[in-house]
Coordinates of C-alpha atoms in Angstrom, one line a residue:
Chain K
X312 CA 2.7 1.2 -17.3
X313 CA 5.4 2.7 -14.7
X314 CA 2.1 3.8 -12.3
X315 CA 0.2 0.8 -12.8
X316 CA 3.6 -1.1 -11.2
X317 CA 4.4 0.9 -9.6
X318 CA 0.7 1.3 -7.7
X319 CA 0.5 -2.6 -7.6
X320 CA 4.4 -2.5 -6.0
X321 CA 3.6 -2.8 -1.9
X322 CA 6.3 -0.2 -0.9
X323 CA 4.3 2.6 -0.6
X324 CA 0.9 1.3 1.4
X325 CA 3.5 -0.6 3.6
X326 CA 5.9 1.4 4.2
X327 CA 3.1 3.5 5.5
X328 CA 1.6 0.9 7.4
X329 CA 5.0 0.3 9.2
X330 CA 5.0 3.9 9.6
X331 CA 2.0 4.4 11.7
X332 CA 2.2 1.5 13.6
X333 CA 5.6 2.5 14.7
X334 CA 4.3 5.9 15.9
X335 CA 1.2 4.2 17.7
X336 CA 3.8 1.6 19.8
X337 CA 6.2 3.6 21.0
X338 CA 3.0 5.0 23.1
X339 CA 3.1 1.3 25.5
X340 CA -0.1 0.3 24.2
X341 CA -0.7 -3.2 25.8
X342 CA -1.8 -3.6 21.8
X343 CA 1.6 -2.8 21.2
X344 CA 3.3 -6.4 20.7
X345 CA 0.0 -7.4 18.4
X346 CA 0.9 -4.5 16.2
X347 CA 4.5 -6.0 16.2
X348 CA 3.3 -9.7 15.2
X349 CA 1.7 -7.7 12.1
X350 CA 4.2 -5.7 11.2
X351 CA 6.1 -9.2 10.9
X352 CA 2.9 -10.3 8.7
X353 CA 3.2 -7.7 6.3
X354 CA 6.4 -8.5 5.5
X355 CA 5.3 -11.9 4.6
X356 CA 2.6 -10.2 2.5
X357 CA 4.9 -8.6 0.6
X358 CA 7.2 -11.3 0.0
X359 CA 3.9 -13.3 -1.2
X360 CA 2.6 -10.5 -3.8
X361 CA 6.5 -10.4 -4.9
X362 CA 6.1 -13.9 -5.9
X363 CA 3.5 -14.5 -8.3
X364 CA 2.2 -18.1 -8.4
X365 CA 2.5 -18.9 -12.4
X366 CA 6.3 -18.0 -12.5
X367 CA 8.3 -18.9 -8.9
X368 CA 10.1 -22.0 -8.3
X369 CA 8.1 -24.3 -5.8
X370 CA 10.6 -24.0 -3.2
X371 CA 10.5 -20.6 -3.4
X372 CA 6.4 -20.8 -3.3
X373 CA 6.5 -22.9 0.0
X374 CA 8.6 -20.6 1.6
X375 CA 6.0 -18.0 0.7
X376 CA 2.6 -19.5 1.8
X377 CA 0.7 -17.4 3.8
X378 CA -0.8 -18.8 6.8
X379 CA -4.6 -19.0 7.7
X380 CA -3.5 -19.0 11.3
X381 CA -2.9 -15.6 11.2
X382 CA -6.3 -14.7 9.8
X383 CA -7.8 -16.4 12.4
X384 CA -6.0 -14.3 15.1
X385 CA -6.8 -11.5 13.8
X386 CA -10.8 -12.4 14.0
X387 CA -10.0 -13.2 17.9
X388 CA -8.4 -9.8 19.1
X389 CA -11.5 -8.0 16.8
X390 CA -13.7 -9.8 19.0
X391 CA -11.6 -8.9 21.8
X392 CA -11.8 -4.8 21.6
X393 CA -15.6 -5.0 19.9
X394 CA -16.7 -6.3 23.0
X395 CA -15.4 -3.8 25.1
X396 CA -16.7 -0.5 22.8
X397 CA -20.0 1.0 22.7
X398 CA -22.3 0.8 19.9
X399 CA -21.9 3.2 16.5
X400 CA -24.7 5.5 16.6
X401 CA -23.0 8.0 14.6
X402 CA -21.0 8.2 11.4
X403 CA -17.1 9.1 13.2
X404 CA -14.3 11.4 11.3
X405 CA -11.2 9.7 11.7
X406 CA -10.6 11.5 14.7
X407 CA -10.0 10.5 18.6
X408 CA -6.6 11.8 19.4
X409 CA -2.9 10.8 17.3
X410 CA -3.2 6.9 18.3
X411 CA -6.7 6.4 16.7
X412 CA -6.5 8.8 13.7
X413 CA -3.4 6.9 12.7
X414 CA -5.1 3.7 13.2
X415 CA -8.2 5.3 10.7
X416 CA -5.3 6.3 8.4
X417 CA -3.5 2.8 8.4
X418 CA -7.4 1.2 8.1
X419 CA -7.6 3.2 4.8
X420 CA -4.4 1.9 3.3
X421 CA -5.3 -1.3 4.2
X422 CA -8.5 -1.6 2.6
X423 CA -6.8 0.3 -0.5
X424 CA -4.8 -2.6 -0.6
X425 CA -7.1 -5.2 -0.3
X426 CA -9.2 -3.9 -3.4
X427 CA -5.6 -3.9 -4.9
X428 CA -4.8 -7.6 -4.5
X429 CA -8.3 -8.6 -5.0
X430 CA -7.8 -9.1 -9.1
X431 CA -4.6 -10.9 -8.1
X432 CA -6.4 -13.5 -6.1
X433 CA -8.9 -13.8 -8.9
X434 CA -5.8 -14.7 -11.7
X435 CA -4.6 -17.5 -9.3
X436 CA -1.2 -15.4 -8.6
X437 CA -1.6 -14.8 -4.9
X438 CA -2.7 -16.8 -2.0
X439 CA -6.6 -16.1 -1.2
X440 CA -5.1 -16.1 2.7
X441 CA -3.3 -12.9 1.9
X442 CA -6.1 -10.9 1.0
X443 CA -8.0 -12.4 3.5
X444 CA -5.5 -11.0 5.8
X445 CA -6.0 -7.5 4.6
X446 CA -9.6 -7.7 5.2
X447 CA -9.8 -9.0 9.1
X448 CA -6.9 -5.9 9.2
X449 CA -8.8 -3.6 8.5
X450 CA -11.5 -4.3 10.5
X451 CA -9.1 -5.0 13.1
X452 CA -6.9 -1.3 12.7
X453 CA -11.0 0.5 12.7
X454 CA -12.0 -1.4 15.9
X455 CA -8.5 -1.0 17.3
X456 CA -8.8 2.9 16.5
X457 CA -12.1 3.2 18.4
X458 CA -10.4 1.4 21.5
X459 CA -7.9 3.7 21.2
X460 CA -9.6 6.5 21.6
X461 CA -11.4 5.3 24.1
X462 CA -8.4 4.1 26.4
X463 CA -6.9 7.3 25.9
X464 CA -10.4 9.0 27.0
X465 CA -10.5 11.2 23.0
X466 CA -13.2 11.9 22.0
X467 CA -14.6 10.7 18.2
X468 CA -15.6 13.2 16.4
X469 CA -18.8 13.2 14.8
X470 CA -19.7 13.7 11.3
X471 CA -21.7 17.1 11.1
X472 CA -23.6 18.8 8.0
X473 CA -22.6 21.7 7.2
X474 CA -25.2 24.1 7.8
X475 CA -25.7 27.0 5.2
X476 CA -27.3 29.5 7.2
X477 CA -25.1 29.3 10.1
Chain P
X831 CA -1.0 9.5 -18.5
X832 CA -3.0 11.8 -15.6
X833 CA -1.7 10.0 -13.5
X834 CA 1.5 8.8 -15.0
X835 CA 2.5 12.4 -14.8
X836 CA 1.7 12.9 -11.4
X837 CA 3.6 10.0 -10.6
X838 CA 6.9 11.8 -12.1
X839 CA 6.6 15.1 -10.4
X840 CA 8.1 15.5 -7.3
X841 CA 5.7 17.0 -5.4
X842 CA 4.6 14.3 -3.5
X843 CA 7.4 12.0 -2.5
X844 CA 9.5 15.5 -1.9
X845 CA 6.7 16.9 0.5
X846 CA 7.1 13.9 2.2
X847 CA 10.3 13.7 2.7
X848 CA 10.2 17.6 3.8
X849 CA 7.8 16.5 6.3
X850 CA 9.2 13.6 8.2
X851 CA 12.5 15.4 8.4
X852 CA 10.9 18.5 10.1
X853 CA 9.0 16.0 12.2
X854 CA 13.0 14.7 13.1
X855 CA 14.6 18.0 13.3
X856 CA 12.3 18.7 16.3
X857 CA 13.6 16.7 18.3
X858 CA 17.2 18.4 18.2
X859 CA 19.3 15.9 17.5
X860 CA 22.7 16.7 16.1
X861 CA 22.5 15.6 12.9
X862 CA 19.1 18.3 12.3
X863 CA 21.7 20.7 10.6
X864 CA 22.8 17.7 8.0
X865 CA 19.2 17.4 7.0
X866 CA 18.5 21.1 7.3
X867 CA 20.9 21.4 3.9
X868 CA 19.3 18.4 2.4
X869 CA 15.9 20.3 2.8
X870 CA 17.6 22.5 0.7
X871 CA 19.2 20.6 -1.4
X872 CA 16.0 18.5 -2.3
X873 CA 14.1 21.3 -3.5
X874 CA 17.1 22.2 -5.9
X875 CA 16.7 18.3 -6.9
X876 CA 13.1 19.5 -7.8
X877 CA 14.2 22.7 -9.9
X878 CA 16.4 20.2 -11.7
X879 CA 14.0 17.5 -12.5
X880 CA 11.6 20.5 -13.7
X881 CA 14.0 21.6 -16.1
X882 CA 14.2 19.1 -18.8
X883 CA 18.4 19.3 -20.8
X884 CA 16.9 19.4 -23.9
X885 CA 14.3 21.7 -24.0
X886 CA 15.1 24.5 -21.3
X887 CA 17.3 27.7 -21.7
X888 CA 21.0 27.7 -21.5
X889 CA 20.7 30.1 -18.9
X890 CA 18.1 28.3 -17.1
X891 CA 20.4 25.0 -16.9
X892 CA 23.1 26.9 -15.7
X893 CA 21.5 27.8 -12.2
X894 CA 20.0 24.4 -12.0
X895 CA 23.4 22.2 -12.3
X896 CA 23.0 20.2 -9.3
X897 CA 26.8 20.0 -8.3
X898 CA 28.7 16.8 -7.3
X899 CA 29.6 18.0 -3.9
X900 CA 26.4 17.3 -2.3
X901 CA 26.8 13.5 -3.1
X902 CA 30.3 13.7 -1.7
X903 CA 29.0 15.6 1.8
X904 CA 26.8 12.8 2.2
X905 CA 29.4 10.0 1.6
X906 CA 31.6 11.5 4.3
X907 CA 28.2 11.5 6.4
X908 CA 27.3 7.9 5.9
X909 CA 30.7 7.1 6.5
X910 CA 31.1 9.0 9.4
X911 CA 27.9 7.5 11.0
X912 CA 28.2 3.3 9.6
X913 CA 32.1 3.5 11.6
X914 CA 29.8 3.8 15.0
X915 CA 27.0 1.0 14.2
X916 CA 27.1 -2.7 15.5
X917 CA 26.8 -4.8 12.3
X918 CA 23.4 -6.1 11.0
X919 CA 23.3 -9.6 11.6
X920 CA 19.4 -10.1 11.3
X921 CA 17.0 -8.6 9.1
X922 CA 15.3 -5.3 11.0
X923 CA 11.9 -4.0 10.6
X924 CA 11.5 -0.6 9.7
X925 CA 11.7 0.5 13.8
X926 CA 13.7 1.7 16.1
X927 CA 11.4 4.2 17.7
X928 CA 9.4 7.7 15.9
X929 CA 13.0 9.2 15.0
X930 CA 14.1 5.9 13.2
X931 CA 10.9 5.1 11.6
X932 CA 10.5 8.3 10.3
X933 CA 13.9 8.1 8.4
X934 CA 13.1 4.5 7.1
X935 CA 9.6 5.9 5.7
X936 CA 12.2 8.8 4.0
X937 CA 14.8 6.1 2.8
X938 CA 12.1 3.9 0.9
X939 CA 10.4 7.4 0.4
X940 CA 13.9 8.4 -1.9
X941 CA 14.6 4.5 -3.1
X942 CA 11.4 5.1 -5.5
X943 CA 12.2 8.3 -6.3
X944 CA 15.3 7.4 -7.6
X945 CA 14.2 4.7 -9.8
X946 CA 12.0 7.2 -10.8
X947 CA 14.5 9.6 -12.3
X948 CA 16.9 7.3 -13.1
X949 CA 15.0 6.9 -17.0
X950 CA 15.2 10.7 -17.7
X951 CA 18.9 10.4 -16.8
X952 CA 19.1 7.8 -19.4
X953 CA 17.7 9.8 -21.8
X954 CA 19.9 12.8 -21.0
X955 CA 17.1 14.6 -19.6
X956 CA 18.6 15.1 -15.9
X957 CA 21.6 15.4 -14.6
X958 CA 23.4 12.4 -13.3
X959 CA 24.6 13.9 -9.9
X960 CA 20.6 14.4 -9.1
X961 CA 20.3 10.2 -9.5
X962 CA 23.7 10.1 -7.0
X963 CA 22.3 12.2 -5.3
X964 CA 19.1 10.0 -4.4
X965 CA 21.3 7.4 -4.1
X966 CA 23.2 7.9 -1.8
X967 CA 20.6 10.0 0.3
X968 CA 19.0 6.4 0.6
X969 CA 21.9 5.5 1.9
X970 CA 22.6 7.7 4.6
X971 CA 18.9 7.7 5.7
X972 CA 19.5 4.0 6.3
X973 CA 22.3 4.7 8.3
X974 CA 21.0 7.5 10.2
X975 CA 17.5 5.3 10.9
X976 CA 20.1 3.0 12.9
X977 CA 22.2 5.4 14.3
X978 CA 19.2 7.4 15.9
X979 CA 17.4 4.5 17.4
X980 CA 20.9 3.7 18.8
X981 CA 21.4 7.1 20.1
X982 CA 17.7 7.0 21.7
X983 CA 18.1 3.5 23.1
X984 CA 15.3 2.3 20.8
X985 CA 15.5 -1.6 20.2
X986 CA 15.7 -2.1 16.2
X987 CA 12.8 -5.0 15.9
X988 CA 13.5 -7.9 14.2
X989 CA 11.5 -9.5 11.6
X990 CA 10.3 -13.4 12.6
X991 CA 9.0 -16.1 10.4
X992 CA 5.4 -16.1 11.8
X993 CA 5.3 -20.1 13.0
X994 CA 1.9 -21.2 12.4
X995 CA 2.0 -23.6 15.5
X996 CA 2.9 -21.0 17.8
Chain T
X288 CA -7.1 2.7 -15.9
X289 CA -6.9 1.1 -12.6
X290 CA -4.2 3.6 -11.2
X291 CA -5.7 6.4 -13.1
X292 CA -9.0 5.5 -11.1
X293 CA -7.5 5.5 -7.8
X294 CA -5.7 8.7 -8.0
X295 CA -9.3 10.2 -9.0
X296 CA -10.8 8.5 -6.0
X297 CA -10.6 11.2 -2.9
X298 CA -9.5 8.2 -0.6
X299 CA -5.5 8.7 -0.6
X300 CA -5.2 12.5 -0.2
X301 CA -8.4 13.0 2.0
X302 CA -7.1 10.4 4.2
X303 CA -3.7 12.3 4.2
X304 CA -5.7 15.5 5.6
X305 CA -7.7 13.6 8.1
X306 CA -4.4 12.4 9.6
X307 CA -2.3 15.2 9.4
X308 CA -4.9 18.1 10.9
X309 CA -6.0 15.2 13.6
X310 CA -2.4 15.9 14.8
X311 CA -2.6 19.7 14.9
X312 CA -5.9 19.7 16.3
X313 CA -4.2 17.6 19.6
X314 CA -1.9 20.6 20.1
X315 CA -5.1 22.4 21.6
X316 CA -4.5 25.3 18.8
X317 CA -7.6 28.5 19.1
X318 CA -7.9 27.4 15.3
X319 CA -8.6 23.3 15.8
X320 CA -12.3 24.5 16.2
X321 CA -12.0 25.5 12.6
X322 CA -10.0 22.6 11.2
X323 CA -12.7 20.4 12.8
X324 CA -15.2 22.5 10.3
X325 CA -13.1 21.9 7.5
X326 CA -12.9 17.9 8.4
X327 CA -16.6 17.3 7.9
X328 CA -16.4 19.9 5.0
X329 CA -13.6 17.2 3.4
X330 CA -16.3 14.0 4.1
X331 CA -19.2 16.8 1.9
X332 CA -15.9 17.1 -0.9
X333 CA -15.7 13.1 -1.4
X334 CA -19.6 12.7 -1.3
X335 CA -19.5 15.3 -4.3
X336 CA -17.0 13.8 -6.3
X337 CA -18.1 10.6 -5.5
X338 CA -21.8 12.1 -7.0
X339 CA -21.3 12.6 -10.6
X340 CA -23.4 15.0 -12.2
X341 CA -24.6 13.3 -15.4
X342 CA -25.6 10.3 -14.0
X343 CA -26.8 10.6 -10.5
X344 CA -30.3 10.8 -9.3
X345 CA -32.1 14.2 -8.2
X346 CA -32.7 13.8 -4.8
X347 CA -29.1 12.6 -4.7
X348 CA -27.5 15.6 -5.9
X349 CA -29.5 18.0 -3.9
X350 CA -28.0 16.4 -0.9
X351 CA -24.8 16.4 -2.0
X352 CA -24.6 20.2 -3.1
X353 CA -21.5 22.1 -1.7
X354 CA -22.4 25.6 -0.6
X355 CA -20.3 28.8 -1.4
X356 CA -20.3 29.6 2.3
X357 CA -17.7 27.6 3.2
X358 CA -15.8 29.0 0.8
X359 CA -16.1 32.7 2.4
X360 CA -15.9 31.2 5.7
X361 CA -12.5 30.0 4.3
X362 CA -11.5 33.5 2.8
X363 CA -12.4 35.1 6.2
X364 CA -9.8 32.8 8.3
X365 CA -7.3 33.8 5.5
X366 CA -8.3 37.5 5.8
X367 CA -7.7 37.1 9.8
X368 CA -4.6 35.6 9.9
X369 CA -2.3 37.1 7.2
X370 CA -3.1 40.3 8.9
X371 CA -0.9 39.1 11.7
X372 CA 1.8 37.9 9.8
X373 CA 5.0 39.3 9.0
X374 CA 5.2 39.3 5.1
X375 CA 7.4 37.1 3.2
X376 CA 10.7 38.3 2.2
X377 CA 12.4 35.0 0.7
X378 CA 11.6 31.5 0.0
X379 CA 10.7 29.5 3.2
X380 CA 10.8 25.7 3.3
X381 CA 8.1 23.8 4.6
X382 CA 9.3 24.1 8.0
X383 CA 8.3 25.9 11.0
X384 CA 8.0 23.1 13.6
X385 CA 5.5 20.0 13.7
X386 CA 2.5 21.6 12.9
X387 CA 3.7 24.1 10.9
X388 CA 5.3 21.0 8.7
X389 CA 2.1 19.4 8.6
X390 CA 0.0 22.4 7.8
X391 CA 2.5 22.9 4.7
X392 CA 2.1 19.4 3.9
X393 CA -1.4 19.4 3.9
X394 CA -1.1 22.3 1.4
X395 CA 0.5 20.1 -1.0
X396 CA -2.0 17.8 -0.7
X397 CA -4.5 20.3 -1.3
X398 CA -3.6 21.5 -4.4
X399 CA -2.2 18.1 -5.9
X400 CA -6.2 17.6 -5.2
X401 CA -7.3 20.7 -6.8
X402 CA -5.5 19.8 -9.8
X403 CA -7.0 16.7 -10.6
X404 CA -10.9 18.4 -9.3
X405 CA -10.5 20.5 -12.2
X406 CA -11.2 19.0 -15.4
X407 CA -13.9 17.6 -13.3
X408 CA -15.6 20.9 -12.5
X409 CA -14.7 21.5 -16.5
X410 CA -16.5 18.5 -18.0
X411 CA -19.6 19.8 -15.4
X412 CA -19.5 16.8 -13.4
X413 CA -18.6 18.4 -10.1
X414 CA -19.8 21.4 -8.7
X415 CA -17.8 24.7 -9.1
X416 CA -17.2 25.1 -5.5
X417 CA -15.6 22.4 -4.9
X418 CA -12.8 23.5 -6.7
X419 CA -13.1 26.9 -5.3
X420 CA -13.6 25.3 -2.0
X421 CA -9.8 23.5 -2.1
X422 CA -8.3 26.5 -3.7
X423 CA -9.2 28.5 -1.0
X424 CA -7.8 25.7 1.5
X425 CA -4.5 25.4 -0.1
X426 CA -4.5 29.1 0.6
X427 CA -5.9 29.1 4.1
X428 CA -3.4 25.6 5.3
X429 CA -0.5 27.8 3.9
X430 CA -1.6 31.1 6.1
X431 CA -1.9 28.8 8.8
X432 CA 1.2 27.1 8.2
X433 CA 3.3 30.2 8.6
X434 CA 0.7 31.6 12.1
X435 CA 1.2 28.5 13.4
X436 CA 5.1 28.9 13.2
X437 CA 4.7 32.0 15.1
X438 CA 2.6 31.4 17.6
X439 CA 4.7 28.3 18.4
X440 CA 7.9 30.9 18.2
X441 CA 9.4 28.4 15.5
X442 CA 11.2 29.0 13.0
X443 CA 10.7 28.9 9.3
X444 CA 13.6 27.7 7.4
X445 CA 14.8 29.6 4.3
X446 CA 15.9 28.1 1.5
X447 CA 19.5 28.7 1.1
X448 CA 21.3 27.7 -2.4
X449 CA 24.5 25.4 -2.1
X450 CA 26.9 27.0 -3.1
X451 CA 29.7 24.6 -4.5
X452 CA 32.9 26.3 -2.5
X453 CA 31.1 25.7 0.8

């Protein structure tokens, strides 16, 4: 029981989150201030998972809506950096210098998350917009990891097999 | 119960902690000696937690009393530290620049360790100066987060309602 | 069974890795070649646990077979760099500088891993080496850990016990 809270609790996967985008901005990435705007977000996303649906008072539930507005924003700056990267041909590491590989590692937590509030959207006790949020994240921190690496000119490493008889 | 075990041991919140304050040490500021005997004295929290009152030897307990004068060191250090800081007068993201965000990441880091070990203190199990202990380290890691973006001219961010017709 | 799940899954820790050796690897160390190796080795470690013995397909589990060579490849790097090092004459905290810190950190992670592998490789559901293979990584991140101190001319705190009277 004291896991299973405290697994479902957001501290850890945010407190992470904040963690790694703090590291990335202090490099002056013109991403920067979006990275601040979300860092403002998942605050809100915690104080909407902290305030489950069947139990709050209603003033206290329209202070904690979650907006589609910034789901939709999201979408835009993924379309944004997508545009600009080349194709996948290969599967990557989470590699490409200390900006991207953070951005892999926050991607991770992020879609650990999501698969974390899913069952919580399902019972009616969290706002669908919230994990809807954590999905367009994640695909925002991967495609903002990629760009990274490439502004920064790392490279991605790729994926190799180990070979036996090398 | 895997996994509820693994929750309780220290291993991973403490080599997290370890790590983020190396990361801070590095950068020489002055209060690197202060968490330099914290280092320390969190691996003797460890030896403590790992030597449950009732079943361990006499002898055993005896070396792993975790003494009171640790939680009054860092009371004078929080004190001496909070007498230099503007007042918070807005709620603050966990910022303030690599330093600071490092030590907000340890502060929430200890906060769940201590709520942690606060049951086996209940049930005589632990010492009560290792719950001060964590206590109070939360408290001065807080402090410090504020008093090193300060020191490295980092602007603390400020959390903002995201407006939905911005 | 939702937590206990997702501390089996490899997700959390290998992600921990990933991170943490992408930002040794920036340093430009003579050994980043080799962590690089040990990187795609990690993705071969999740395809394998993710590839359960008893129930997976033939052609599935031939791909996903993890070869002993890695894990002599491993022992060789261990062989080559304790030879260098001075030996250890107290108890060192996880110190050393930043990628000493992280080294020793990754350790941790390694063996938290190793644990929980175990009863896998007991219930024959995962393959031996495996096991042997993160074994012999906690080993060769913790010889690293302390070459990496040297070469960087950090040093490696020792753990010093409070003593009361201080």
């Amino acid at each position: 029981m004291l896991s299973e809270r405290s697994e479902l609790s957001p501290a850890r996967w945010m407190w992470s989150l904040w963690f790694a985008m703090e590291l990335i901005s202090e490099k002056g990435h013109p991403f920067a201030e979006e990275l601040e705007k979300i860092q403002c977000s998942l605050q809100d996303v915690g104080s909407a998972l902290a305030t489950p649906r069947s139990s709050a008072r209603e003033a206290h539930l329209r202070r904690t809506t979650f907006e589609s507005g910034r789901v939709l924003e999201l979408e835009q700056w993924i379309d944004k950096y997508s545009g600009q990267l080349p194709p996948l041909t290969a599967f990557i590491l989470p590699s490409g210098g200390k900006s991207s590989a953070a951005l892999h590692f926050c991607r991770a937590v992020c879609r650990r998350a999501e698969r974390r509030v899913a069952p919580l959207v399902r019972m009616g006790e969290t706002d669908a917009n919230v994990a809807k949020f954590l999905n367009r994240l994640s695909d925002y921190l991967f495609t903002l990891a990629r760009y990274a690496a490439m502004k920064e000119g790392k490279q991605e490493k790729i994926y190799k097999k180990s070979d036996p008889s090398d």
